mmCIF file with all atom_site columns, C-alpha atoms in Angstrom:
data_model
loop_
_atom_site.group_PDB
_atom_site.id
_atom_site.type_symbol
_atom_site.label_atom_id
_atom_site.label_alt_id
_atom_site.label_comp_id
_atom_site.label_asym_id
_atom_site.label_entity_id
_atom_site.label_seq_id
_atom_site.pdbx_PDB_ins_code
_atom_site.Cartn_x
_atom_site.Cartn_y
_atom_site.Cartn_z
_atom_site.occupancy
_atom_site.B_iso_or_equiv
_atom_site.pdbx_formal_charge
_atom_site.auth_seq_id
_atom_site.auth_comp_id
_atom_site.auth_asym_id
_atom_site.auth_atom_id
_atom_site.pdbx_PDB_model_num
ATOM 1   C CA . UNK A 1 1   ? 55.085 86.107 -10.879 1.00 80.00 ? 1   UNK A CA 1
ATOM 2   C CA . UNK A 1 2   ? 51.959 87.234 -13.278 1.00 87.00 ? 2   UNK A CA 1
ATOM 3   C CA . UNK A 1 3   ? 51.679 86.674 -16.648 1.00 92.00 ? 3   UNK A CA 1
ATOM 4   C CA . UNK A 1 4   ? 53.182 89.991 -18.921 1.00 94.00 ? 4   UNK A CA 1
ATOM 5   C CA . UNK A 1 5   ? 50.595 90.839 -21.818 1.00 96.00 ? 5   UNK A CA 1
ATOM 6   C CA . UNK A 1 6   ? 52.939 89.444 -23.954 1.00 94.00 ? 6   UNK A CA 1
ATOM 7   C CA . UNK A 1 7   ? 52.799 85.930 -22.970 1.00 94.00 ? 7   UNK A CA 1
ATOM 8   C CA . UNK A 1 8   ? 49.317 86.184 -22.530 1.00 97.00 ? 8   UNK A CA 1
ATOM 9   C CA . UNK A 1 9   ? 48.948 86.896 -26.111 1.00 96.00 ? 9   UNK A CA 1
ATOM 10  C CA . UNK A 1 10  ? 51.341 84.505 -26.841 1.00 96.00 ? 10  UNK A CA 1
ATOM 11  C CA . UNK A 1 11  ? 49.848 81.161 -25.303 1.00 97.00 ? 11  UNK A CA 1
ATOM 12  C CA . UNK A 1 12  ? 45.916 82.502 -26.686 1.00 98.00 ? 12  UNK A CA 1
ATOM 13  C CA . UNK A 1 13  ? 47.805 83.208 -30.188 1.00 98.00 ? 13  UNK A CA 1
ATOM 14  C CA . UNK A 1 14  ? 49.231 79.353 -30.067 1.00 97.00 ? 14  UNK A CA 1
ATOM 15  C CA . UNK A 1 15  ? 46.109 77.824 -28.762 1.00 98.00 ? 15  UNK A CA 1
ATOM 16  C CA . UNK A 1 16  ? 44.203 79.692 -31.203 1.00 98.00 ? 16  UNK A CA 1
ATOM 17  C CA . UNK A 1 17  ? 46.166 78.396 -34.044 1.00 98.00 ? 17  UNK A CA 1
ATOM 18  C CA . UNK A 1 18  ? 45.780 74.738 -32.708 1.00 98.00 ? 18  UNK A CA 1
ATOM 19  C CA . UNK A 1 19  ? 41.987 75.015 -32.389 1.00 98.00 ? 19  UNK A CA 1
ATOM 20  C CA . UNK A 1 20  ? 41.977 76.529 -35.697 1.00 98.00 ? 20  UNK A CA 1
ATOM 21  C CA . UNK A 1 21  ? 43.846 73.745 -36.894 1.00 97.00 ? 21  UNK A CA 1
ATOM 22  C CA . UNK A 1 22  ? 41.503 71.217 -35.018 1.00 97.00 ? 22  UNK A CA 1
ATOM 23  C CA . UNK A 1 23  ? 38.993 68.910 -36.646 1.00 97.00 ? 23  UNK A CA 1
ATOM 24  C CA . UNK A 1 24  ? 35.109 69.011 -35.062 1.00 95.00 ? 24  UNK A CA 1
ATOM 25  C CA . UNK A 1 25  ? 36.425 66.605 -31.908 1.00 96.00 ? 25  UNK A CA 1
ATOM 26  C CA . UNK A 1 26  ? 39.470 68.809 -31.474 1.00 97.00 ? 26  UNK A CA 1
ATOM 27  C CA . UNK A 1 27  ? 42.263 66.713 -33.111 1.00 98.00 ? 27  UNK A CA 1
ATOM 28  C CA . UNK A 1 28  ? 45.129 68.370 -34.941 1.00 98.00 ? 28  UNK A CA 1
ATOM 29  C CA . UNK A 1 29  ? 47.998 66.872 -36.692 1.00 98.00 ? 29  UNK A CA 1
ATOM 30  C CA . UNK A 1 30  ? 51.752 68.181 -36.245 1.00 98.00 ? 30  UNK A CA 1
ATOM 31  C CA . UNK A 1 31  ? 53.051 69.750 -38.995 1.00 98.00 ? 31  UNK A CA 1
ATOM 32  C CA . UNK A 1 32  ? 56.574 68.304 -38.666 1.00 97.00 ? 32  UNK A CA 1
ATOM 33  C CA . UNK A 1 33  ? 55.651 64.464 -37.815 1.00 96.00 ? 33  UNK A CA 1
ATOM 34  C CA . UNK A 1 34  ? 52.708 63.690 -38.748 1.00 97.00 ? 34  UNK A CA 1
ATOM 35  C CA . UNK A 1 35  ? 51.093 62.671 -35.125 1.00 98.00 ? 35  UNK A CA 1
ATOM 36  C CA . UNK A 1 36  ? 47.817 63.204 -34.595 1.00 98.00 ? 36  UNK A CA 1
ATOM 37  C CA . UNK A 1 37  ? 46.555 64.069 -31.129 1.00 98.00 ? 37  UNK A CA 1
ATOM 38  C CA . UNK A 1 38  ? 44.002 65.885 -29.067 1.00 98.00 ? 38  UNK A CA 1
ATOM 39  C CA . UNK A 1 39  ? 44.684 70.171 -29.811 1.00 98.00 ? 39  UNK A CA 1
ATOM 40  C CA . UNK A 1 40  ? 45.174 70.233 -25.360 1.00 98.00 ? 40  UNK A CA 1
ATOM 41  C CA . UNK A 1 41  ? 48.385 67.796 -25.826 1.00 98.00 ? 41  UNK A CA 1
ATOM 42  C CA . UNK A 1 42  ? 49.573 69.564 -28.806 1.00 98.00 ? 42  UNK A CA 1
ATOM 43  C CA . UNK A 1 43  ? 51.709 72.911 -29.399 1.00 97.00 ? 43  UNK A CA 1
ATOM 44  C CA . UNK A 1 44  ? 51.890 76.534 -31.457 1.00 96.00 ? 44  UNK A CA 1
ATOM 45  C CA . UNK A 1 45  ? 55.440 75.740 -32.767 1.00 96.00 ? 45  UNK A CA 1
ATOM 46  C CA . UNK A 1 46  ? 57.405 78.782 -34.448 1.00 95.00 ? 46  UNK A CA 1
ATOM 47  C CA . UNK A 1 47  ? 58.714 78.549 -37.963 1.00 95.00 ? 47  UNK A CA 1
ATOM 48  C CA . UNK A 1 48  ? 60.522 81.448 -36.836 1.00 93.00 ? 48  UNK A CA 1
ATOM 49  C CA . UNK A 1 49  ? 60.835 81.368 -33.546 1.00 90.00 ? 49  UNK A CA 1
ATOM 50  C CA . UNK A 1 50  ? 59.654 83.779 -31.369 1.00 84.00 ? 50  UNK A CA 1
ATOM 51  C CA . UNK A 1 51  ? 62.417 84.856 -29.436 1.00 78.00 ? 51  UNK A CA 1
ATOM 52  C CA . UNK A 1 52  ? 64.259 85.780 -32.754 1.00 68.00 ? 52  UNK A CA 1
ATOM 53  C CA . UNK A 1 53  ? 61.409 87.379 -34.613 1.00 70.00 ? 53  UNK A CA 1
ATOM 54  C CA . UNK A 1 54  ? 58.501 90.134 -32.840 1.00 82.00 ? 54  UNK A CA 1
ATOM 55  C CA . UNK A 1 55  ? 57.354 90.504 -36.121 1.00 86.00 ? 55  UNK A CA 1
ATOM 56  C CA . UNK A 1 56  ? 56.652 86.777 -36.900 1.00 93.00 ? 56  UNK A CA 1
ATOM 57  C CA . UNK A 1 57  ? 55.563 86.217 -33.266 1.00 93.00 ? 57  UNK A CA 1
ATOM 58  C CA . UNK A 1 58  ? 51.826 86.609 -33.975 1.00 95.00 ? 58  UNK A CA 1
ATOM 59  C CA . UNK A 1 59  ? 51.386 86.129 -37.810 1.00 95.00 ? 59  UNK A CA 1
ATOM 60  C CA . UNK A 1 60  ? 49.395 82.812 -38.641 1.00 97.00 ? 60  UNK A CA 1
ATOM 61  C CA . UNK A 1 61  ? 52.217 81.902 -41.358 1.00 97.00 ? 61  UNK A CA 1
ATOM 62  C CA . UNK A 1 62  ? 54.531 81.498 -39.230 1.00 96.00 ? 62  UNK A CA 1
ATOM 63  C CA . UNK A 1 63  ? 52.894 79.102 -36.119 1.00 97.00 ? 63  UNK A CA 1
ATOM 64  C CA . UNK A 1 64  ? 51.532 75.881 -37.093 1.00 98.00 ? 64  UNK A CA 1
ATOM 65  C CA . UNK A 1 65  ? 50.843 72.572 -35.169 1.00 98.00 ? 65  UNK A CA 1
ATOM 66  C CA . UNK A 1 66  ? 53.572 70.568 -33.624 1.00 98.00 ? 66  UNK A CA 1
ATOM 67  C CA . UNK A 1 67  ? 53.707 67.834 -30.928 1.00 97.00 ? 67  UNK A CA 1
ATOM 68  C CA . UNK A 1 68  ? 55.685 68.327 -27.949 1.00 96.00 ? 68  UNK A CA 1
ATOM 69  C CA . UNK A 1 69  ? 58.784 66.266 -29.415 1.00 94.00 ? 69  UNK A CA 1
ATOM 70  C CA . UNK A 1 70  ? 59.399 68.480 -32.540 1.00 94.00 ? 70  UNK A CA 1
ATOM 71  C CA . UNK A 1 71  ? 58.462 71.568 -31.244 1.00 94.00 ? 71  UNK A CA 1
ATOM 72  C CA . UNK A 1 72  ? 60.487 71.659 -27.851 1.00 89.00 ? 72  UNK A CA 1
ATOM 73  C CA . UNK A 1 73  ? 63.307 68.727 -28.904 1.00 86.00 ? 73  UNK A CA 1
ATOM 74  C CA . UNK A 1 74  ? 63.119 68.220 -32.434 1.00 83.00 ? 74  UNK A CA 1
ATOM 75  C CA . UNK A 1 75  ? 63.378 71.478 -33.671 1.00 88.00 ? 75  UNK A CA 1
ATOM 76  C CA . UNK A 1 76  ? 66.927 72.088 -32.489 1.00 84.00 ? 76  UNK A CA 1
ATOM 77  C CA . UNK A 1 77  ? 68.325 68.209 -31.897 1.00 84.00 ? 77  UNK A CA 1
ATOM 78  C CA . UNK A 1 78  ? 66.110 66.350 -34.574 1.00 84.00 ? 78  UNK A CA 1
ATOM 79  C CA . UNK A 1 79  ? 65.014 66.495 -38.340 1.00 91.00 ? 79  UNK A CA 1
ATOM 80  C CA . UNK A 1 80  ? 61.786 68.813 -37.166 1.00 93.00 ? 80  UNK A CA 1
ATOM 81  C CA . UNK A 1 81  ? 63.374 72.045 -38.595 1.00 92.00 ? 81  UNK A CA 1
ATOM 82  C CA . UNK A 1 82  ? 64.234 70.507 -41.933 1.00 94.00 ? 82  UNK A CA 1
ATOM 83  C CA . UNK A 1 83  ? 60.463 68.997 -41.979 1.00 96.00 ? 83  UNK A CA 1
ATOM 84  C CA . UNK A 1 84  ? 59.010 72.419 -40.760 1.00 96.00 ? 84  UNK A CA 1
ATOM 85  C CA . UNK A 1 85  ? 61.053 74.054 -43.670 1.00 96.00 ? 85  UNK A CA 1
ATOM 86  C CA . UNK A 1 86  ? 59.123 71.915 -46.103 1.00 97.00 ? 86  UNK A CA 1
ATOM 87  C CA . UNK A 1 87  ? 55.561 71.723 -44.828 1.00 98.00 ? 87  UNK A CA 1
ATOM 88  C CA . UNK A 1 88  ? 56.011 76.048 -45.265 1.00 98.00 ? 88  UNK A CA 1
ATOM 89  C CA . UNK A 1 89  ? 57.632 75.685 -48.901 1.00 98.00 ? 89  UNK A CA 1
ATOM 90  C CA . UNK A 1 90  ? 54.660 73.281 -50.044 1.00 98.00 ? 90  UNK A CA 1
ATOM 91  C CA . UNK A 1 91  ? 51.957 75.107 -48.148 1.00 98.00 ? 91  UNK A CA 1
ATOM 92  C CA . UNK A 1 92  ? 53.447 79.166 -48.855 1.00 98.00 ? 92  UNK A CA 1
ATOM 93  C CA . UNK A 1 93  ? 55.795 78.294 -51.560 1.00 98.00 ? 93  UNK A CA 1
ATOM 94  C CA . UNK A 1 94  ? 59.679 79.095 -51.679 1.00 98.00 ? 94  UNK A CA 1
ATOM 95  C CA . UNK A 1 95  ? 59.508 83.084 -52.666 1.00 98.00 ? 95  UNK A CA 1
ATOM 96  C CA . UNK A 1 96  ? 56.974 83.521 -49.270 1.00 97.00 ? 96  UNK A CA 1
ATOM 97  C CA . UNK A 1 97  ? 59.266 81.570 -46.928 1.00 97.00 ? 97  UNK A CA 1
ATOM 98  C CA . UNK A 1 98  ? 62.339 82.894 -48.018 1.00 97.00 ? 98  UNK A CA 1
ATOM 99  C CA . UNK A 1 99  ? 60.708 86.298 -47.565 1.00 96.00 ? 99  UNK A CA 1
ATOM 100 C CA . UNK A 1 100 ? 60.056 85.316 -44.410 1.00 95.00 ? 100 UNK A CA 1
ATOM 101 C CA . UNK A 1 101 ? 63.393 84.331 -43.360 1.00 94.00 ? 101 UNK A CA 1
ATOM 102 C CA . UNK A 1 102 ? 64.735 87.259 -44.877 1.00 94.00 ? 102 UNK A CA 1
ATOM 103 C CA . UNK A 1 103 ? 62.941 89.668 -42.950 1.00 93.00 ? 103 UNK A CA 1
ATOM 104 C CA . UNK A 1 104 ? 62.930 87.946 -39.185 1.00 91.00 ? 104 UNK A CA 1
ATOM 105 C CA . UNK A 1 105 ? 64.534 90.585 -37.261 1.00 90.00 ? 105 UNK A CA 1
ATOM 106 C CA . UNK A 1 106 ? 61.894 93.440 -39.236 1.00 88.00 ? 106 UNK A CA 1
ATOM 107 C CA . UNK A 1 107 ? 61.573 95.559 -35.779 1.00 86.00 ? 107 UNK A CA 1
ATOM 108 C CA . UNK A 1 108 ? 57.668 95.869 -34.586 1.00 89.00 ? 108 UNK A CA 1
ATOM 109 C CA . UNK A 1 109 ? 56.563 97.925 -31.256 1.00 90.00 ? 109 UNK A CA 1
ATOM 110 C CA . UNK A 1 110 ? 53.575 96.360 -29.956 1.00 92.00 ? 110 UNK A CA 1
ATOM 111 C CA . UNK A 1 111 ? 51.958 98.429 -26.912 1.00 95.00 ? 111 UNK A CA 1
ATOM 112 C CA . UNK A 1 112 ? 50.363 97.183 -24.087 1.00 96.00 ? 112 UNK A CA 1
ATOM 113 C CA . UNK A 1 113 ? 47.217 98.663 -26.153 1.00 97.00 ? 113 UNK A CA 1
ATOM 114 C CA . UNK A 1 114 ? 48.001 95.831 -28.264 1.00 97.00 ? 114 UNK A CA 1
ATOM 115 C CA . UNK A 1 115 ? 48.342 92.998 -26.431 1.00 97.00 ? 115 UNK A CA 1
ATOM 116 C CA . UNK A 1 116 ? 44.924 93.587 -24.666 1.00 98.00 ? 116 UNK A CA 1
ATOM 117 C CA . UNK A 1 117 ? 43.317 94.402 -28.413 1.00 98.00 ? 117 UNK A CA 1
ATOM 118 C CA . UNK A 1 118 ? 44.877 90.926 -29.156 1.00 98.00 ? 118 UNK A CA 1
ATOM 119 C CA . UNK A 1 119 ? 43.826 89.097 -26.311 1.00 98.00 ? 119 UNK A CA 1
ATOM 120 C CA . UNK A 1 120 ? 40.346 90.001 -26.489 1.00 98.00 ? 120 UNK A CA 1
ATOM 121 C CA . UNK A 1 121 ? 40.471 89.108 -29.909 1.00 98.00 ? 121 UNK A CA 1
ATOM 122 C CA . UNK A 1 122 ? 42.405 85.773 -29.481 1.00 98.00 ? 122 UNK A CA 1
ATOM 123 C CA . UNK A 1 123 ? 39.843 84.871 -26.622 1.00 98.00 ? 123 UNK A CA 1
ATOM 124 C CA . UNK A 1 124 ? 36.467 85.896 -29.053 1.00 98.00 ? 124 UNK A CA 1
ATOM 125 C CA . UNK A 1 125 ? 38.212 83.543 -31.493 1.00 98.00 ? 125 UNK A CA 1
ATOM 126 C CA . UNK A 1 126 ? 38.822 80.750 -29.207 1.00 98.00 ? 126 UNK A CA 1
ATOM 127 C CA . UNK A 1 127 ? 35.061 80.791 -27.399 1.00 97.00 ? 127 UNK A CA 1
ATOM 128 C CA . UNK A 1 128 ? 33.807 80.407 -31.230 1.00 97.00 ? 128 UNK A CA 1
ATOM 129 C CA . UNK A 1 129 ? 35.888 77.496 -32.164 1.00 97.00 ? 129 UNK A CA 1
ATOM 130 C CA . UNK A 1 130 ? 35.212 75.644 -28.557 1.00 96.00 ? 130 UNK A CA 1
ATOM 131 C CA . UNK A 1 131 ? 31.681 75.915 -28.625 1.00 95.00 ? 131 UNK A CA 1
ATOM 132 C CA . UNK A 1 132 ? 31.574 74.358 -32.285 1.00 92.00 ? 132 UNK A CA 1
ATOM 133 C CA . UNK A 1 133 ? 33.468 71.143 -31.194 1.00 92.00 ? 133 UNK A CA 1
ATOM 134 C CA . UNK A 1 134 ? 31.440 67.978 -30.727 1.00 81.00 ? 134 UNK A CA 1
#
């Protein structure tokens, strides 16, 4: 089954965050634990997640680093929500992230127009980043 332009723009937007969130040899830390691992092994978690919120889906507030554990396990079973709550209060402050929560179902249409605007600039963004790391 082929990728839909949404989940194209969806995987660029998370691995665009983690490169952005790389050091020079691509290593990123997760927001919620504190690991520290190559930006390949690592994940574009969801504050909000994405199923619940179009509008949050692609904003750079809202998708930071996480490690496999927290972002597929620890985010519903473990303590990575609570620790994902406070990594956005210290970095956005309370008023943003309350904002935030406050306005998660805010309806947006994105057209396939878009998606392929997006991708192409996701891509652009992620060529950059990869050709800068040692």
């Amino acid at each position: 089954m082929p990728e839909t332009l949404r989940a194209k723009a969806l995987r660029l937007f998370q691995l665009k965050r983690r490169l952005e969130s790389s050091n020079d040899a691509g290593y990123c830390r997760c927001v919620t634990c504190g690991k520290v691992d190559h930006y390949t092994k690592m994940q574009g978690g969801h504050f909000i997640p994405k199923g619940k919120s179009s509008f949050y889906a692609f904003t750079d507030e809202n998708v930071h680093v996480q490690c496999p554990g927290c972002n597929l396990y620890g985010m519903k079973h473990g303590i990575a929500a609570h620790n994902y709550t406070m990594f956005m209060i210290e970095k956005y402050g309370k008023r943003k992230v309350d904002e935030m929560l406050e306005t998660a179902n805010k309806p947006i249409k994105l057209y396939a127009a878009d998606y392929r605007e997006m991708i192409q600039s996701y891509n652009a963004t992620i060529r950059k980043i990869r050709s800068k790391l040692l």
